[in-house]
DNA sequence: ACGAGCGCCTGTCGGC
DNA sequence: TGCCGACAGGCGCTCG
């Protein structure tokens, strides 16, 4: 469940709360349980519960694809990777098959980290920068300009698709939203970043923001068994649409491999020079 | 500096 | 029906 719009949707849900999912802000932690030790990056499983016990939740934010839960003394960071999910539930229901961690609260609620593929990771640290320090800029940050973006692109010599997936270049894009952004911007995924024009860079940044904002508006994308109520998957332009007509020109969307990742594009709208 | 390949994991789907 | 490989929203590592 893992790109920026889905993570943003999860943070918003945990923060604001709904009748079916009360807000976590202000809740006090009784203890934490780890069911798959490798899901916990730091500290040790032995230290985790003692250290988190008694702290309360002050804030819930997102940085790139990381969920940051600011506690009284520490920060709990969660990265969902490929199949992770984070939600509240009543503290008395049985622990589900793929739960890797739960946090129990004084009011009887529980925060559950569910992750079938076990790729997700949890950190409990005093300084979140030690985890997120290597991330690139936030694409939706208004202080990040097209000029900045162009400069960063020109400083690299990589294929655009691979570069946009690199979290130290830009934080938050994954396979879906990279394909969607490049299609909206009419830029080929294999174009090398040092050949991007200033006009293309500006167009790509606008496209990235439009795609991310549209997806956030729709609560992200729900695919396969990982369902969160988002419906952006019904508005995909290119991702997972190989063999289907391009929504703009009708040409059949193609699928290639770029850096091990399935990549979808329109050979008519997105041309290499 | 960059790309390819692999490991980490479970579940689903299509082909035979 | 069953088996088997390919594939999936990510990312860190090693090796040329």
CSV table of C-alpha atoms (C1' of nucleotides) in Angstrom, one decimal:
chain,number,residue,atom,x,y,z
A,1,UNK,CA,0.0,0.0,0.0
A,2,UNK,CA,2.9,2.1,-0.4
A,3,UNK,CA,3.3,5.3,-2.3
A,4,UNK,CA,3.0,8.9,-1.2
A,5,UNK,CA,-0.8,9.2,-1.7
A,6,UNK,CA,-1.6,6.0,0.2
A,7,UNK,CA,0.7,6.9,3.0
A,8,UNK,CA,-0.8,10.3,3.2
A,9,UNK,CA,-4.3,8.8,3.3
A,10,UNK,CA,-3.3,6.5,6.2
A,11,UNK,CA,-1.7,9.3,8.1
A,12,UNK,CA,-4.8,11.5,7.6
A,13,UNK,CA,-7.1,8.6,8.8
A,14,UNK,CA,-5.0,7.9,11.9
A,15,UNK,CA,-4.8,11.6,12.7
A,16,UNK,CA,-8.2,12.9,12.0
A,17,UNK,CA,-10.2,9.8,12.9
A,18,UNK,CA,-13.6,8.6,11.8
A,19,UNK,CA,-16.4,6.8,13.6
A,20,UNK,CA,-14.9,3.5,12.4
A,21,UNK,CA,-11.3,4.7,13.1
A,22,UNK,CA,-10.9,7.1,16.1
A,23,UNK,CA,-8.0,9.5,16.2
A,24,UNK,CA,-4.8,8.4,17.8
A,25,UNK,CA,-3.7,11.9,18.8
A,26,UNK,CA,-3.3,12.2,22.6
A,27,UNK,CA,-3.6,8.4,23.3
A,28,UNK,CA,-1.3,6.9,25.9
A,29,UNK,CA,0.5,3.7,25.1
A,30,UNK,CA,0.4,0.7,27.5
A,31,UNK,CA,2.9,-1.5,25.6
A,32,UNK,CA,4.0,-2.7,22.2
A,33,UNK,CA,4.3,-6.3,20.8
A,34,UNK,CA,6.5,-7.5,18.0
A,35,UNK,CA,5.4,-10.7,16.2
A,36,UNK,CA,8.1,-10.7,13.5
A,37,UNK,CA,11.4,-9.5,14.9
A,38,UNK,CA,12.9,-8.6,11.6
A,39,UNK,CA,10.1,-6.0,11.1
A,40,UNK,CA,11.7,-4.0,13.9
A,41,UNK,CA,14.8,-2.2,12.7
A,42,UNK,CA,15.7,-0.6,16.0
A,43,UNK,CA,15.9,-0.9,19.0
A,44,UNK,CA,16.0,-4.5,20.0
A,45,UNK,CA,12.8,-6.4,20.6
A,46,UNK,CA,13.7,-6.7,24.2
A,47,UNK,CA,14.0,-2.9,24.6
A,48,UNK,CA,11.0,-1.9,22.4
A,49,UNK,CA,8.1,-2.4,24.7
A,50,UNK,CA,9.7,-1.0,27.8
A,51,UNK,CA,10.8,2.1,25.9
A,52,UNK,CA,7.5,2.9,24.2
A,53,UNK,CA,5.4,2.2,27.3
A,54,UNK,CA,3.9,5.3,28.9
A,55,UNK,CA,4.5,7.6,26.0
A,56,UNK,CA,1.6,9.3,24.3
A,57,UNK,CA,1.0,10.4,20.7
A,58,UNK,CA,1.6,14.0,19.9
A,59,UNK,CA,1.6,14.1,16.1
A,60,UNK,CA,1.2,11.9,13.0
A,61,UNK,CA,3.0,13.0,9.9
A,62,UNK,CA,4.4,11.7,6.6
A,63,UNK,CA,7.9,12.2,5.1
A,64,UNK,CA,8.3,10.5,1.7
A,65,UNK,CA,6.8,7.1,2.2
A,66,UNK,CA,7.6,7.1,6.0
A,67,UNK,CA,4.9,7.4,8.6
A,68,UNK,CA,6.2,9.4,11.5
A,69,UNK,CA,4.4,9.1,14.8
A,70,UNK,CA,5.7,11.7,17.2
A,71,UNK,CA,5.6,10.5,20.8
A,72,UNK,CA,6.3,12.2,24.2
A,73,UNK,CA,10.0,11.3,24.0
A,74,UNK,CA,10.7,9.3,20.8
A,75,UNK,CA,9.4,9.0,17.2
A,76,UNK,CA,7.9,5.8,15.9
A,77,UNK,CA,8.6,5.5,12.2
A,78,UNK,CA,6.9,2.9,9.9
A,79,UNK,CA,7.7,2.1,6.3
A,80,UNK,CA,5.0,-0.1,4.6
A,81,UNK,CA,7.2,-1.2,1.7
A,82,UNK,CA,5.2,-3.5,-0.6
A,83,UNK,CA,2.4,-4.9,1.4
A,84,UNK,CA,2.2,-3.1,4.7
A,85,UNK,CA,-0.9,-1.5,6.2
A,86,UNK,CA,-1.4,0.5,9.4
A,87,UNK,CA,-4.8,0.8,11.1
A,88,UNK,CA,-6.6,0.9,14.4
A,89,UNK,CA,-8.7,-1.8,15.8
A,90,UNK,CA,-10.3,-2.8,19.1
A,91,UNK,CA,-7.7,-4.3,21.5
A,92,UNK,CA,-9.7,-7.4,22.2
A,93,UNK,CA,-10.0,-8.9,18.8
A,94,UNK,CA,-7.7,-11.8,17.9
A,95,UNK,CA,-4.3,-11.0,16.4
A,96,UNK,CA,-4.7,-11.4,12.6
A,97,UNK,CA,-2.4,-13.7,10.6
A,98,UNK,CA,-0.1,-11.0,9.1
A,99,UNK,CA,0.1,-8.7,12.1
A,100,UNK,CA,3.8,-7.9,12.7
A,101,UNK,CA,3.5,-5.3,15.5
A,102,UNK,CA,0.7,-3.9,17.6
A,103,UNK,CA,0.7,-0.9,20.0
A,104,UNK,CA,-1.9,-1.1,22.8
A,105,UNK,CA,-3.5,2.0,24.2
A,106,UNK,CA,-5.0,2.8,27.6
A,107,UNK,CA,-8.5,3.4,26.1
A,108,UNK,CA,-8.7,-0.2,24.7
A,109,UNK,CA,-7.8,0.6,21.1
A,110,UNK,CA,-4.8,-0.9,19.3
A,111,UNK,CA,-2.6,0.2,16.4
A,112,UNK,CA,-1.9,-2.7,14.1
A,113,UNK,CA,0.9,-3.0,11.6
A,114,UNK,CA,-0.2,-5.8,9.1
A,115,UNK,CA,2.3,-6.9,6.4
A,116,UNK,CA,1.9,-10.2,4.5
A,117,UNK,CA,5.3,-10.0,2.7
A,118,UNK,CA,7.3,-8.8,5.8
A,119,UNK,CA,9.2,-6.2,3.9
A,120,UNK,CA,7.9,-3.3,6.0
A,121,UNK,CA,10.1,-1.8,8.8
A,122,UNK,CA,9.6,-0.1,12.1
A,123,UNK,CA,12.0,2.2,14.0
A,124,UNK,CA,11.7,3.7,17.5
A,125,UNK,CA,14.3,6.5,17.7
A,126,UNK,CA,14.9,9.7,19.6
A,127,UNK,CA,15.7,11.6,16.4
A,128,UNK,CA,13.7,10.7,13.2
A,129,UNK,CA,16.4,12.4,11.0
A,130,UNK,CA,18.6,9.4,11.6
A,131,UNK,CA,16.1,7.4,9.5
A,132,UNK,CA,14.8,10.0,7.0
A,133,UNK,CA,18.0,12.0,6.7
A,134,UNK,CA,18.8,10.6,3.3
A,135,UNK,CA,15.5,11.5,1.6
A,136,UNK,CA,15.3,14.0,-1.2
A,137,UNK,CA,12.8,16.9,-1.3
A,138,UNK,CA,9.0,16.5,-1.0
A,139,UNK,CA,7.4,16.9,-4.4
A,140,UNK,CA,4.4,18.7,-2.9
A,141,UNK,CA,6.6,21.2,-0.9
A,142,UNK,CA,5.9,24.6,-2.4
A,143,UNK,CA,9.4,25.7,-1.6
A,144,UNK,CA,10.7,23.1,-4.0
A,145,UNK,CA,10.7,24.9,-7.3
A,146,UNK,CA,10.9,23.9,-11.0
A,147,UNK,CA,14.4,25.5,-11.1
A,148,UNK,CA,15.5,23.3,-8.2
A,149,UNK,CA,14.1,20.3,-9.9
A,150,UNK,CA,15.8,21.1,-13.2
A,151,UNK,CA,19.1,21.5,-11.4
A,152,UNK,CA,18.8,18.2,-9.7
A,153,UNK,CA,17.9,16.5,-13.0
A,154,UNK,CA,20.8,18.0,-14.8
A,155,UNK,CA,23.2,16.9,-12.1
A,156,UNK,CA,22.4,13.3,-12.8
A,157,UNK,CA,22.8,11.1,-15.8
A,158,UNK,CA,20.3,8.4,-15.2
A,159,UNK,CA,17.2,7.2,-16.9
A,160,UNK,CA,14.2,9.3,-15.7
A,161,UNK,CA,12.2,6.3,-14.5
A,162,UNK,CA,15.0,5.0,-12.3
A,163,UNK,CA,15.8,8.5,-11.0
A,164,UNK,CA,12.2,9.3,-10.1
A,165,UNK,CA,12.0,6.0,-8.1
A,166,UNK,CA,15.2,7.0,-6.2
A,167,UNK,CA,14.0,8.3,-2.8
A,168,UNK,CA,17.2,10.3,-2.3
A,169,UNK,CA,16.4,12.2,-5.5
A,170,UNK,CA,12.7,12.9,-4.7
A,171,UNK,CA,10.8,11.4,-1.8
A,172,UNK,CA,7.5,9.6,-2.3
A,173,UNK,CA,7.1,8.4,-5.8
A,174,UNK,CA,6.8,4.7,-6.5
A,175,UNK,CA,6.2,2.6,-9.6
A,176,UNK,CA,2.5,3.7,-10.1
A,177,UNK,CA,2.9,7.4,-9.8
A,178,UNK,CA,6.1,7.6,-11.7
A,179,UNK,CA,4.5,6.0,-14.7
A,180,UNK,CA,1.4,8.2,-14.3
A,181,UNK,CA,3.5,11.4,-14.0
A,182,UNK,CA,5.7,10.6,-17.0
A,183,UNK,CA,2.6,9.9,-19.1
A,184,UNK,CA,0.8,13.0,-18.1
A,185,UNK,CA,4.0,15.0,-18.9
A,186,UNK,CA,4.5,13.3,-22.2
A,187,UNK,CA,8.0,12.3,-21.4
A,188,UNK,CA,9.6,8.9,-22.2
A,189,UNK,CA,10.7,6.9,-19.1
A,190,UNK,CA,14.1,6.1,-20.7
A,191,UNK,CA,15.0,9.7,-21.4
A,192,UNK,CA,18.3,10.5,-19.6
A,193,UNK,CA,18.0,13.2,-17.0
A,194,UNK,CA,20.9,15.3,-18.3
A,195,UNK,CA,19.0,15.7,-21.6
A,196,UNK,CA,15.8,17.0,-20.0
A,197,UNK,CA,15.0,20.6,-21.1
A,198,UNK,CA,14.0,23.3,-18.6
A,199,UNK,CA,10.5,23.3,-20.1
A,200,UNK,CA,10.2,19.5,-19.7
A,201,UNK,CA,11.4,19.7,-16.1
A,202,UNK,CA,8.8,22.3,-15.3
A,203,UNK,CA,6.1,20.2,-17.0
A,204,UNK,CA,7.2,17.1,-15.2
A,205,UNK,CA,7.0,18.7,-11.8
A,206,UNK,CA,3.5,20.1,-12.6
A,207,UNK,CA,2.5,16.6,-13.7
A,208,UNK,CA,3.9,14.9,-10.6
A,209,UNK,CA,2.0,17.3,-8.4
A,210,UNK,CA,-1.2,16.9,-10.3
A,211,UNK,CA,-1.1,13.1,-10.2
A,212,UNK,CA,-0.2,13.0,-6.5
A,213,UNK,CA,-2.9,15.6,-5.6
A,214,UNK,CA,-5.5,13.8,-7.7
A,215,UNK,CA,-4.6,10.5,-6.0
A,216,UNK,CA,-4.7,11.9,-2.5
A,217,UNK,CA,-8.1,13.4,-3.3
A,218,UNK,CA,-9.2,9.9,-4.2
A,219,UNK,CA,-7.6,8.3,-1.1
A,220,UNK,CA,-4.9,6.6,-3.1
A,221,UNK,CA,-5.1,3.4,-5.2
A,222,UNK,CA,-6.5,0.1,-4.0
A,223,UNK,CA,-5.0,-2.9,-5.8
A,224,UNK,CA,-5.3,-6.6,-5.1
A,225,UNK,CA,-6.0,-7.7,-1.6
A,226,UNK,CA,-4.7,-4.5,0.0
A,227,UNK,CA,-7.8,-2.4,0.1
A,228,UNK,CA,-8.2,1.0,1.7
A,229,UNK,CA,-11.1,2.5,0.0
A,230,UNK,CA,-9.1,4.6,-2.4
A,231,UNK,CA,-10.3,4.5,-6.1
A,232,UNK,CA,-7.5,6.2,-8.1
A,233,UNK,CA,-6.8,2.8,-9.8
A,234,UNK,CA,-9.9,3.5,-11.8
A,235,UNK,CA,-8.2,6.6,-13.3
A,236,UNK,CA,-4.9,5.1,-14.3
A,237,UNK,CA,-3.6,6.6,-17.6
A,238,UNK,CA,-0.7,4.2,-18.2
A,239,UNK,CA,0.1,2.0,-15.1
A,240,UNK,CA,-1.1,-1.6,-15.6
A,241,UNK,CA,-2.8,-0.5,-18.8
A,242,UNK,CA,-0.5,-2.3,-21.3
A,243,UNK,CA,-2.5,-3.6,-24.2
A,244,UNK,CA,-5.2,-0.9,-23.7
A,245,UNK,CA,-5.5,2.3,-25.6
A,246,UNK,CA,-3.9,5.5,-24.4
A,247,UNK,CA,-6.6,7.8,-23.0
A,248,UNK,CA,-5.1,10.7,-25.0
A,249,UNK,CA,-4.3,9.3,-28.5
A,250,UNK,CA,-5.7,5.7,-28.6
A,251,UNK,CA,-2.3,4.2,-29.2
A,252,UNK,CA,-1.8,0.9,-27.4
A,253,UNK,CA,0.1,1.3,-24.1
A,254,UNK,CA,3.4,-0.6,-24.0
A,255,UNK,CA,5.1,-2.4,-21.1
A,256,UNK,CA,8.9,-2.6,-20.8
A,257,UNK,CA,11.3,-3.3,-17.9
A,258,UNK,CA,13.3,-0.5,-16.5
A,259,UNK,CA,15.6,-1.3,-13.6
A,260,UNK,CA,13.7,-4.5,-12.9
A,261,UNK,CA,10.4,-2.6,-12.6
A,262,UNK,CA,7.5,-2.9,-15.0
A,263,UNK,CA,7.1,0.3,-16.9
A,264,UNK,CA,4.1,1.5,-18.8
A,265,UNK,CA,4.0,4.2,-21.4
A,266,UNK,CA,2.4,5.4,-24.6
A,267,UNK,CA,4.9,5.2,-27.5
A,268,UNK,CA,3.0,8.0,-29.3
A,269,UNK,CA,2.7,10.5,-26.5
A,270,UNK,CA,6.0,9.8,-24.9
A,271,UNK,CA,8.7,9.8,-27.5
A,272,UNK,CA,12.5,9.7,-27.2
A,273,UNK,CA,14.2,12.5,-29.3
B,1,DA,C1',28.2,7.1,-11.4
B,2,DC,C1',25.3,3.9,-13.0
B,3,DG,C1',22.8,-0.3,-14.1
B,4,DA,C1',22.0,-5.2,-13.4
B,5,DG,C1',21.1,-8.9,-10.4
B,6,DC,C1',19.7,-10.7,-6.2
B,7,DG,C1',17.6,-11.1,-1.5
B,8,DC,C1',13.9,-10.3,1.4
B,9,DC,C1',8.6,-12.7,1.7
B,10,DT,C1',3.7,-14.2,0.8
B,11,DG,C1',-0.1,-14.5,-2.2
B,12,DT,C1',-2.3,-14.6,-6.7
B,13,DC,C1',-2.8,-15.7,-11.4
B,14,DG,C1',-2.1,-17.8,-15.9
B,15,DG,C1',-0.5,-21.7,-18.5
B,16,DC,C1',0.1,-26.5,-19.0
C,1,DT,C1',-7.5,-30.1,-10.1
C,2,DG,C1',-2.7,-29.4,-9.3
C,3,DC,C1',1.8,-27.9,-10.0
C,4,DC,C1',5.2,-24.2,-11.4
C,5,DG,C1',6.8,-20.1,-12.8
C,6,DA,C1',6.1,-15.2,-13.2
C,7,DC,C1',4.8,-11.4,-11.0
C,8,DA,C1',3.5,-7.7,-7.5
C,9,DG,C1',3.0,-1.0,-4.5
C,10,DG,C1',10.1,-1.2,-2.2
C,11,DC,C1',14.7,-0.9,-1.1
C,12,DG,C1',19.4,-2.3,0.3
C,13,DC,C1',23.3,-4.7,-1.0
C,14,DT,C1',27.2,-6.4,-4.2
C,15,DC,C1',29.4,-6.4,-8.4
C,16,DG,C1',31.1,-5.0,-12.8
